[in-house]
mmCIF file of C-alpha atoms in Angstrom:
data_model
loop_
_atom_site.group_PDB
_atom_site.id
_atom_site.type_symbol
_atom_site.label_atom_id
_atom_site.label_comp_id
_atom_site.label_asym_id
_atom_site.label_seq_id
_atom_site.Cartn_x
_atom_site.Cartn_y
_atom_site.Cartn_z
ATOM 1 C CA MET C 8 22.293 -5.856 37.421
ATOM 2 C CA ASP C 9 19.840 -3.255 36.627
ATOM 3 C CA LEU C 10 22.224 -1.877 33.608
ATOM 4 C CA ILE C 11 23.041 -5.515 32.435
ATOM 5 C CA LYS C 12 19.137 -5.851 31.919
ATOM 6 C CA ILE C 13 18.547 -2.536 30.098
ATOM 7 C CA THR C 14 21.718 -3.450 27.689
ATOM 8 C CA CYS C 15 20.025 -6.742 26.759
ATOM 9 C CA GLN C 16 16.730 -5.721 26.341
ATOM 10 C CA ALA C 17 18.260 -2.827 23.677
ATOM 11 C CA LEU C 18 20.116 -5.285 21.806
ATOM 12 C CA LEU C 19 16.906 -7.526 21.396
ATOM 13 C CA ILE C 20 15.040 -4.518 19.901
ATOM 14 C CA SER C 21 17.870 -3.203 17.752
ATOM 15 C CA SER C 22 18.528 -6.684 16.409
ATOM 16 C CA LEU C 23 14.781 -7.077 15.310
ATOM 17 C CA THR C 24 14.319 -3.734 14.035
ATOM 18 C CA THR C 25 17.215 -4.689 11.834
ATOM 19 C CA GLN C 26 15.362 -7.938 10.878
ATOM 20 C CA LEU C 27 12.052 -5.519 10.780
ATOM 21 C CA VAL C 28 13.744 -3.216 7.988
ATOM 22 C CA GLN C 29 15.043 -6.115 6.003
ATOM 23 C CA ALA C 30 11.934 -8.034 5.867
ATOM 24 C CA GLU C 31 9.862 -8.412 2.497
ATOM 25 C CA GLY C 32 6.466 -7.182 2.415
ATOM 26 C CA SER C 33 5.093 -3.371 3.279
ATOM 27 C CA ASN C 34 6.702 -1.139 5.941
ATOM 28 C CA GLN C 35 5.091 1.875 7.938
ATOM 29 C CA ILE C 36 6.085 4.417 10.224
ATOM 30 C CA SER C 37 3.334 5.911 12.767
ATOM 31 C CA THR C 38 3.192 8.610 15.208
ATOM 32 C CA SER C 39 0.811 8.193 18.193
ATOM 33 C CA VAL C 40 -0.039 10.737 21.185
ATOM 34 C CA TYR C 41 -2.395 9.371 23.891
ATOM 35 C CA ALA C 42 -4.175 10.710 27.018
ATOM 36 C CA SER C 43 -3.212 8.349 30.107
ATOM 37 C CA GLN C 44 -5.535 7.846 33.323
ATOM 38 C CA ALA C 45 -4.076 5.488 36.342
ATOM 39 C CA ASN C 46 -6.334 2.680 37.604
ATOM 40 C CA GLN C 47 -4.751 3.190 41.296
ATOM 41 C CA LEU C 48 -6.149 5.484 44.247
ATOM 42 C CA ASN C 49 -6.159 8.725 42.807
ATOM 43 C CA LYS C 50 -6.964 8.242 39.320
ATOM 44 C CA GLN C 51 -4.252 10.779 38.184
ATOM 45 C CA SER C 52 -3.924 11.472 34.621
ATOM 46 C CA GLY C 53 -0.832 11.898 32.200
ATOM 47 C CA TYR C 54 -0.113 11.545 28.752
ATOM 48 C CA ARG C 55 2.356 9.510 26.364
ATOM 49 C CA LEU C 56 3.538 9.912 22.925
ATOM 50 C CA GLN C 57 4.623 7.239 20.865
ATOM 51 C CA ALA C 58 6.386 6.085 17.519
ATOM 52 C CA SER C 59 5.971 2.879 15.942
ATOM 53 C CA TYR C 60 7.729 1.230 12.861
ATOM 54 C CA LEU C 61 5.576 -2.033 11.166
ATOM 55 C CA ASN C 62 6.301 -4.520 8.687
ATOM 56 C CA SER C 63 2.941 -5.784 6.927
ATOM 57 C CA ASP C 64 4.739 -9.948 7.284
ATOM 58 C CA LEU C 65 6.904 -9.714 10.847
ATOM 59 C CA GLY C 66 4.828 -7.137 13.074
ATOM 60 C CA GLY C 67 6.900 -4.064 14.690
ATOM 61 C CA VAL C 68 8.573 -2.438 17.223
ATOM 62 C CA TYR C 69 7.466 0.790 19.223
ATOM 63 C CA LEU C 70 8.928 3.684 21.372
ATOM 64 C CA SER C 71 6.942 5.566 23.552
ATOM 65 C CA TYR C 72 7.563 8.791 26.704
ATOM 66 C CA GLY C 73 5.089 8.899 28.843
ATOM 67 C CA GLN C 74 4.597 10.665 32.591
ATOM 68 C CA ILE C 75 1.695 10.566 35.046
ATOM 69 C CA SER C 76 1.539 13.741 37.501
ATOM 70 C CA GLN C 77 1.309 12.721 40.991
ATOM 71 C CA TYR C 78 1.116 8.961 40.428
ATOM 72 C CA ALA C 79 -0.259 7.549 44.059
ATOM 73 C CA PHE C 80 0.622 4.346 45.335
ATOM 74 C CA ILE C 81 1.453 2.351 48.858
ATOM 75 C CA ASP C 82 4.505 1.960 49.513
ATOM 76 C CA GLN C 83 6.655 -0.942 51.033
ATOM 77 C CA ASP C 84 6.339 0.532 54.102
ATOM 78 C CA GLY C 85 2.277 0.829 54.044
ATOM 79 C CA PHE C 86 2.248 4.574 53.763
ATOM 80 C CA GLU C 87 0.372 6.623 50.811
ATOM 81 C CA GLN C 88 2.937 8.450 48.875
ATOM 82 C CA ALA C 89 2.416 10.573 45.205
ATOM 83 C CA HIS C 90 5.132 11.521 42.951
ATOM 84 C CA ASP C 91 5.220 12.330 39.216
ATOM 85 C CA LEU C 92 6.600 9.266 36.973
ATOM 86 C CA PRO C 93 7.907 9.653 33.740
ATOM 87 C CA ILE C 94 8.308 6.082 31.907
ATOM 88 C CA ILE C 95 10.366 5.009 28.671
ATOM 89 C CA LYS C 96 8.569 2.208 27.168
ATOM 90 C CA PHE C 97 9.818 -0.161 23.662
ATOM 91 C CA GLY C 98 9.163 -3.235 22.643
ATOM 92 C CA TYR C 99 7.721 -5.564 20.118
ATOM 93 C CA LYS C 100 4.290 -4.953 18.409
ATOM 94 C CA LEU C 101 2.340 -7.691 16.723
ATOM 95 C CA PRO C 102 -1.209 -6.264 15.062
ATOM 96 C CA LEU C 103 -4.099 -8.626 14.688
ATOM 97 C CA GLU C 104 -6.644 -7.582 12.029
ATOM 98 C CA LEU C 105 -10.262 -7.672 13.158
ATOM 99 C CA THR C 106 -11.878 -6.356 10.082
ATOM 100 C CA ASP C 107 -10.883 -4.063 7.458
ATOM 101 C CA ASN C 108 -10.813 -0.892 10.013
ATOM 102 C CA ILE C 109 -10.341 -2.443 13.260
ATOM 103 C CA ASN C 110 -7.049 -3.879 14.721
ATOM 104 C CA LEU C 111 -6.185 -5.360 17.590
ATOM 105 C CA ASN C 112 -2.561 -4.400 18.475
ATOM 106 C CA ILE C 113 -0.535 -6.269 20.872
ATOM 107 C CA HIS C 114 2.687 -4.897 22.848
ATOM 108 C CA LEU C 115 5.466 -6.678 25.013
ATOM 109 C CA GLY C 116 8.320 -5.159 25.864
ATOM 110 C CA ALA C 117 10.104 -3.357 28.742
ATOM 111 C CA ALA C 118 9.807 0.049 30.565
ATOM 112 C CA THR C 119 12.365 2.004 32.047
ATOM 113 C CA SER C 120 11.321 4.677 35.227
ATOM 114 C CA LEU C 121 12.831 7.855 34.785
ATOM 115 C CA ALA C 122 12.043 8.987 38.593
ATOM 116 C CA GLN C 123 13.596 8.592 41.576
ATOM 117 C CA ILE C 124 12.144 8.257 44.955
ATOM 118 C CA THR C 125 14.198 8.716 48.198
ATOM 119 C CA GLY C 126 13.225 7.992 51.304
ATOM 120 C CA VAL C 127 14.316 9.046 54.719
ATOM 121 C CA ASN C 128 17.645 7.542 54.632
ATOM 122 C CA ARG C 129 17.779 5.629 51.417
ATOM 123 C CA ILE C 130 16.391 6.008 48.061
ATOM 124 C CA GLU C 131 13.310 3.785 47.559
ATOM 125 C CA HIS C 132 12.917 3.887 43.619
ATOM 126 C CA GLU C 133 16.377 4.315 41.389
ATOM 127 C CA ARG C 134 16.344 6.082 38.333
ATOM 128 C CA GLY C 135 16.662 3.444 35.660
ATOM 129 C CA THR C 136 14.467 0.950 36.937
ATOM 130 C CA THR C 137 12.772 -1.513 34.764
ATOM 131 C CA GLY C 138 9.917 -3.758 34.282
ATOM 132 C CA LEU C 139 7.762 -5.462 32.088
ATOM 133 C CA ASN C 140 5.476 -3.860 29.614
ATOM 134 C CA LEU C 141 2.005 -5.281 28.620
ATOM 135 C CA ALA C 142 -0.792 -3.480 26.803
ATOM 136 C CA ALA C 143 -3.665 -4.013 24.396
ATOM 137 C CA GLU C 144 -5.257 -1.611 22.212
ATOM 138 C CA ILE C 145 -8.044 -1.341 19.743
ATOM 139 C CA GLU C 146 -7.181 0.622 16.352
ATOM 140 C CA TRP C 147 -9.941 2.089 14.497
ATOM 141 C CA SER C 148 -8.660 3.578 11.084
ATOM 142 C CA LEU C 149 -11.051 6.722 9.925
ATOM 143 C CA THR C 150 -9.247 6.959 7.152
ATOM 144 C CA PRO C 151 -5.988 5.351 5.642
ATOM 145 C CA SER C 152 -3.797 7.843 7.107
ATOM 146 C CA TRP C 153 -5.799 8.794 10.693
ATOM 147 C CA SER C 154 -6.883 5.732 13.252
ATOM 148 C CA VAL C 155 -8.264 6.353 16.800
ATOM 149 C CA ASN C 156 -6.933 3.446 19.852
ATOM 150 C CA LEU C 157 -8.154 2.695 23.026
ATOM 151 C CA GLY C 158 -6.672 0.176 25.344
ATOM 152 C CA MET C 159 -4.703 -0.710 28.250
ATOM 153 C CA ASP C 160 -1.124 -0.384 29.496
ATOM 154 C CA LYS C 161 0.341 -2.310 32.267
ATOM 155 C CA VAL C 162 3.852 -2.266 33.624
ATOM 156 C CA ASN C 163 5.215 -4.866 36.149
ATOM 157 C CA ASN C 164 7.303 -5.463 39.355
ATOM 158 C CA MET C 165 8.772 -1.573 39.398
ATOM 159 C CA ASP C 166 10.388 -1.475 42.477
ATOM 160 C CA PHE C 167 8.866 -0.051 45.639
ATOM 161 C CA ILE C 168 5.984 1.271 42.985
ATOM 162 C CA GLY C 169 4.791 -2.253 42.083
ATOM 163 C CA SER C 170 2.614 -2.172 39.025
ATOM 164 C CA VAL C 171 1.089 0.433 37.411
ATOM 165 C CA THR C 172 -1.953 0.304 34.939
ATOM 166 C CA THR C 173 -3.328 2.500 32.937
ATOM 167 C CA ALA C 174 -6.519 3.193 30.341
ATOM 168 C CA ASN C 175 -4.972 5.179 27.168
ATOM 169 C CA LEU C 176 -7.182 7.185 24.370
ATOM 170 C CA GLY C 177 -4.903 7.834 21.709
ATOM 171 C CA LEU C 178 -4.616 9.743 17.994
ATOM 172 C CA ARG C 179 -2.100 8.088 15.391
ATOM 173 C CA TYR C 180 -0.920 9.138 12.047
ATOM 174 C CA LYS C 181 0.650 6.664 9.777
ATOM 175 C CA PHE C 182 2.625 7.794 6.777
ATOM 176 C CA SER C 183 2.975 5.904 3.556
ATOM 177 C CA SER C 184 4.518 2.880 3.120
ATOM 178 C CA THR C 185 7.766 2.201 0.959
ATOM 179 C CA SER C 186 9.041 0.378 -1.730
ATOM 180 C CA PRO C 187 12.085 -0.869 -3.628
ATOM 181 C CA LYS C 188 13.076 1.142 -7.036
ATOM 182 C CA LYS C 189 12.263 -0.206 -10.173
ATOM 183 C CA ALA C 190 15.709 -1.334 -12.038
ATOM 184 C CA LYS C 191 15.762 -0.908 -15.933
ATOM 185 C CA THR C 192 15.735 -4.797 -17.106
ATOM 186 C CA GLU C 193 12.210 -6.233 -17.003
ATOM 187 C CA LYS C 194 10.805 -9.910 -17.343
ATOM 188 C CA VAL C 195 7.046 -9.930 -17.247
ATOM 189 C CA ALA C 196 4.513 -12.855 -16.536
ATOM 190 C CA TRP C 197 1.022 -12.493 -16.436
ATOM 191 C CA PHE C 198 -1.511 -14.393 -13.805
ATOM 192 C CA THR C 199 -5.236 -14.640 -14.582
ATOM 193 C CA GLY C 200 -7.303 -16.159 -11.573
ATOM 194 C CA SER C 201 -10.208 -18.182 -12.179
ATOM 195 C CA SER C 202 -12.537 -15.000 -11.999
ATOM 196 C CA GLN C 203 -13.047 -12.672 -15.189
ATOM 197 C CA ALA C 204 -11.093 -9.301 -15.169
ATOM 198 C CA SER C 205 -13.800 -6.718 -13.834
ATOM 199 C CA ALA C 206 -16.214 -4.914 -15.447
ATOM 200 C CA GLN C 207 -14.555 -1.949 -15.480
ATOM 201 C CA ASP C 208 -11.352 -3.139 -17.492
ATOM 202 C CA LYS C 209 -13.770 -4.473 -20.189
ATOM 203 C CA ARG C 210 -15.538 -1.193 -20.757
ATOM 204 C CA ILE C 211 -12.065 0.124 -20.789
ATOM 205 C CA ARG C 212 -10.926 -1.723 -23.482
ATOM 206 C CA SER C 213 -14.389 -1.735 -25.721
ATOM 207 C CA ASN C 214 -14.477 1.866 -25.456
ATOM 208 C CA ALA C 215 -10.997 1.922 -26.894
ATOM 209 C CA ASN C 216 -11.518 -0.594 -29.608
ATOM 210 C CA GLN C 217 -14.520 1.233 -30.632
ATOM 211 C CA SER C 218 -12.402 4.553 -31.417
ATOM 212 C CA VAL C 219 -10.157 2.874 -33.120
ATOM 213 C CA VAL C 220 -12.825 0.990 -35.451
ATOM 214 C CA ASN C 221 -14.428 4.677 -35.758
ATOM 215 C CA THR C 222 -11.508 6.084 -36.628
ATOM 216 C CA GLU C 223 -10.707 3.698 -39.550
ATOM 217 C CA THR C 224 -14.495 3.743 -41.013
ATOM 218 C CA LYS C 225 -14.538 7.508 -41.708
ATOM 219 C CA ILE C 226 -11.262 7.541 -43.369
ATOM 220 C CA LEU C 227 -11.770 4.448 -45.506
ATOM 221 C CA ASN C 228 -15.217 5.998 -46.709
ATOM 222 C CA LYS C 229 -13.037 8.679 -48.991
ATOM 223 C CA PRO C 230 -11.220 6.341 -50.888
ATOM 224 C CA GLN C 231 -14.189 4.073 -51.746
ATOM 225 C CA VAL C 232 -15.950 7.491 -53.621
ATOM 226 C CA GLN C 233 -12.667 8.017 -55.359
ATOM 227 C CA ALA C 234 -12.604 4.594 -56.909
ATOM 228 C CA ILE C 235 -16.040 4.666 -57.788
ATOM 229 C CA THR C 236 -15.289 8.429 -59.840
ATOM 230 C CA GLN C 237 -12.287 6.796 -61.531
ATOM 231 C CA THR C 238 -14.410 3.851 -62.457
ATOM 232 C CA GLN C 239 -16.928 5.885 -64.043
ATOM 233 C CA LYS C 240 -14.192 7.686 -66.075
ATOM 234 C CA SER C 241 -13.113 4.668 -67.422
ATOM 235 C CA GLN C 242 -16.147 3.370 -68.401
ATOM 236 C CA THR C 243 -16.432 7.249 -70.240
ATOM 237 C CA GLN C 244 -13.537 6.594 -71.700
ATOM 238 C CA GLN C 245 -14.635 3.184 -72.674
ATOM 239 C CA SER C 246 -18.018 4.325 -74.109
ATOM 240 C CA ASN C 247 -16.261 6.944 -76.251
ATOM 241 C CA LEU C 248 -13.412 4.778 -77.833
ATOM 242 C CA ASN C 249 -16.235 2.239 -78.340
ATOM 243 C CA LEU C 250 -13.665 -0.932 -77.838
ATOM 244 C CA PRO C 251 -14.697 -4.340 -76.593
ATOM 245 C CA VAL C 252 -12.429 -4.219 -73.690
ATOM 246 C CA ALA C 253 -14.588 -5.192 -70.836
ATOM 247 C CA ALA C 254 -12.209 -8.007 -69.150
ATOM 248 C CA GLU C 255 -9.447 -5.433 -69.655
ATOM 249 C CA SER C 256 -11.547 -2.487 -67.668
ATOM 250 C CA ASN C 257 -11.583 -4.631 -64.674
ATOM 251 C CA LYS C 258 -8.208 -4.730 -63.651
ATOM 252 C CA PRO C 259 -8.038 -0.726 -63.140
ATOM 253 C CA LYS C 260 -11.020 -1.282 -60.947
ATOM 254 C CA ILE C 261 -9.601 -3.935 -58.656
ATOM 255 C CA GLU C 262 -6.415 -1.740 -58.259
ATOM 256 C CA VAL C 263 -8.106 1.255 -57.218
ATOM 257 C CA GLU C 264 -9.904 -0.199 -54.949
ATOM 258 C CA SER C 265 -7.335 -2.287 -52.958
ATOM 259 C CA LYS C 266 -4.873 1.031 -52.924
ATOM 260 C CA PRO C 267 -6.891 3.433 -50.799
ATOM 261 C CA ILE C 268 -8.291 0.384 -48.239
ATOM 262 C CA VAL C 269 -4.904 -0.870 -47.096
ATOM 263 C CA THR C 270 -3.005 2.337 -46.912
ATOM 264 C CA PRO C 271 -5.433 4.355 -44.834
ATOM 265 C CA LYS C 272 -6.036 1.555 -42.290
ATOM 266 C CA THR C 273 -2.600 0.966 -41.090
ATOM 267 C CA GLU C 274 -1.714 4.568 -40.650
ATOM 268 C CA VAL C 275 -4.628 5.498 -38.518
ATOM 269 C CA ILE C 276 -4.215 2.487 -36.434
ATOM 270 C CA ALA C 277 -0.395 3.312 -35.875
ATOM 271 C CA ASN C 278 -1.484 6.965 -35.048
ATOM 272 C CA THR C 279 -4.258 5.929 -32.589
ATOM 273 C CA LYS C 280 -1.978 3.839 -30.623
ATOM 274 C CA THR C 281 1.007 6.046 -30.283
ATOM 275 C CA ASN C 282 -1.420 8.695 -29.069
ATOM 276 C CA GLU C 283 -2.871 6.524 -26.094
ATOM 277 C CA THR C 284 -1.104 6.929 -22.341
ATOM 278 C CA PHE C 285 -2.039 3.965 -20.093
ATOM 279 C CA TYR C 286 -1.088 3.517 -16.591
ATOM 280 C CA LYS C 287 -0.744 0.735 -14.093
ATOM 281 C CA VAL C 288 -0.895 0.419 -10.264
ATOM 282 C CA GLN C 289 2.471 -1.090 -8.834
ATOM 283 C CA LEU C 290 1.767 -2.796 -5.483
ATOM 284 C CA ALA C 291 4.714 -4.598 -3.842
ATOM 285 C CA ALA C 292 8.273 -5.867 -4.131
ATOM 286 C CA PHE C 293 9.434 -8.891 -3.242
ATOM 287 C CA SER C 294 12.883 -10.959 -3.381
ATOM 288 C CA ASN C 295 10.803 -14.222 -2.608
ATOM 289 C CA PRO C 296 9.061 -15.366 -5.802
ATOM 290 C CA ALA C 297 6.584 -17.258 -3.821
ATOM 291 C CA ASN C 298 5.515 -14.006 -1.698
ATOM 292 C CA ALA C 299 5.218 -12.177 -5.579
ATOM 293 C CA LYS C 300 3.173 -15.279 -6.445
ATOM 294 C CA GLU C 301 0.889 -15.538 -3.662
ATOM 295 C CA LEU C 302 0.118 -11.560 -3.881
ATOM 296 C CA ALA C 303 -1.023 -11.841 -7.875
ATOM 297 C CA THR C 304 -3.052 -14.701 -7.029
ATOM 298 C CA LYS C 305 -4.795 -12.816 -4.582
ATOM 299 C CA LEU C 306 -5.585 -9.775 -6.807
ATOM 300 C CA ALA C 307 -6.346 -12.222 -9.667
ATOM 301 C CA ASN C 308 -9.170 -13.870 -7.505
ATOM 302 C CA LEU C 309 -10.510 -10.099 -6.890
ATOM 303 C CA GLY C 310 -10.624 -9.744 -10.894
ATOM 304 C CA TYR C 311 -7.650 -7.583 -11.215
ATOM 305 C CA GLN C 312 -5.243 -8.371 -14.305
ATOM 306 C CA CYS C 313 -1.512 -8.358 -12.442
ATOM 307 C CA LYS C 314 1.467 -9.051 -13.647
ATOM 308 C CA ILE C 315 5.061 -9.912 -12.088
ATOM 309 C CA THR C 316 8.493 -7.801 -12.978
ATOM 310 C CA GLN C 317 11.503 -9.287 -12.469
ATOM 311 C CA SER C 318 13.408 -6.156 -11.164
ATOM 312 C CA GLY C 319 17.387 -6.706 -10.267
ATOM 313 C CA ASN C 320 16.739 -9.106 -7.546
ATOM 314 C CA PHE C 321 13.204 -8.202 -6.826
ATOM 315 C CA GLN C 322 9.941 -8.992 -8.488
ATOM 316 C CA LEU C 323 7.406 -6.267 -8.547
ATOM 317 C CA VAL C 324 3.601 -6.903 -8.058
ATOM 318 C CA SER C 325 1.760 -4.718 -10.239
ATOM 319 C CA VAL C 326 -1.846 -4.354 -11.667
ATOM 320 C CA ALA C 327 -2.315 -3.317 -15.502
ATOM 321 C CA ALA C 328 -5.183 -3.244 -18.201
ATOM 322 C CA ASP C 329 -4.906 -0.626 -20.350
ATOM 323 C CA TYR C 330 -6.072 1.964 -17.395
ATOM 324 C CA THR C 331 -6.586 5.840 -17.746
ATOM 325 C CA GLU C 332 -4.809 7.970 -14.846
ATOM 326 C CA GLN C 333 -8.659 8.715 -13.133
ATOM 327 C CA MET C 334 -8.848 4.407 -13.182
ATOM 328 C CA ALA C 335 -5.762 3.657 -12.198
ATOM 329 C CA ILE C 336 -6.404 5.949 -9.279
ATOM 330 C CA LYS C 337 -9.395 4.446 -8.537
ATOM 331 C CA VAL C 338 -8.251 1.203 -8.761
ATOM 332 C CA LYS C 339 -5.337 2.038 -6.293
ATOM 333 C CA ALA C 340 -7.992 2.984 -3.860
ATOM 334 C CA GLU C 341 -10.230 -0.074 -4.176
ATOM 335 C CA ILE C 342 -7.135 -2.850 -3.478
ATOM 336 C CA LYS C 343 -5.784 -0.602 -0.758
ATOM 337 C CA GLN C 344 -9.374 -0.976 0.911
ATOM 338 C CA GLN C 345 -9.555 -4.717 -0.075
ATOM 339 C CA LEU C 346 -5.902 -5.959 0.739
ATOM 340 C CA ARG C 347 -4.461 -3.149 2.859
ATOM 341 C CA ILE C 348 -1.709 -2.379 0.207
ATOM 342 C CA ASP C 349 -1.056 1.381 -0.709
ATOM 343 C CA GLY C 350 0.268 1.085 -4.697
ATOM 344 C CA ILE C 351 1.759 3.836 -6.752
ATOM 345 C CA VAL C 352 0.370 4.641 -10.118
ATOM 346 C CA ARG C 353 3.033 4.562 -13.081
ATOM 347 C CA ILE C 354 2.514 5.178 -16.790
ATOM 348 C CA ILE C 355 3.031 1.623 -18.757
ATOM 349 C CA LYS C 356 6.038 2.339 -21.516
#
């Protein structure tokens, strides 16, 4: 019966893992190390190592190995015993966000004992005995990658041993999120929320416009000087000839002024635009358009100018407002703090 229970639990966890890997939303892998203390009799200590996979929409799975040294308990015959107790745990993990930096993590799964305890004439506790694993912990994020965890863990109904309850203090490291690669084809849809673009975006655009205008005015001043000198020459020629050609002298004046104004203006604007390099922050990829639109609306309501780019079977959501590289990195950090989504800074082509 124990073998059948272990097989069913393994199939359930593998099926859930497959669904999480294929699900939409950001994905995260983390590793943790815990110091544990048993709550029974002699309060013996131990340790636990855990690996977790988490999807932002569906939750995640966990797998851990731990051991309590000389775990003390009262056996079925009423005698006190103490044995090393190694246990493997695996199951479903559900994170509940309390604040921007604090989560409540709920664990529900199975626990398998690797210990074998023998009595006088029989085996009291078989290796491979399973039980129900329940746990709750508070996770406090110190940085985007590191967090501290404090919680309680319980394994119910282990043969001969009974229930095993421990208090745990741990340190967790979270790896970066993963997202699909960008395809070649692009169809862009821009979103603007009820709130206006942030003041930072406006300052960036105004600075870029001022640089273009100033460049144009500096170059346009030179043709005006040339136009004045040429008109003076034409007037001198008219005075030397003493001919009444006032109406005709206006023609070269118009032609001289119009040429330098048009030509330098188009050249300066073209050169200025080609030399500028702008960046965007790519945030997530969705196969469901409704999820992409929902994230874009959230970003727009926070004051960001965002776009949805069709990339194969996925829709990429990004924030773009002619950012410099430094500003794009800053915006990426702000969005990660507000929405807990880690984006990627890319050049706008």
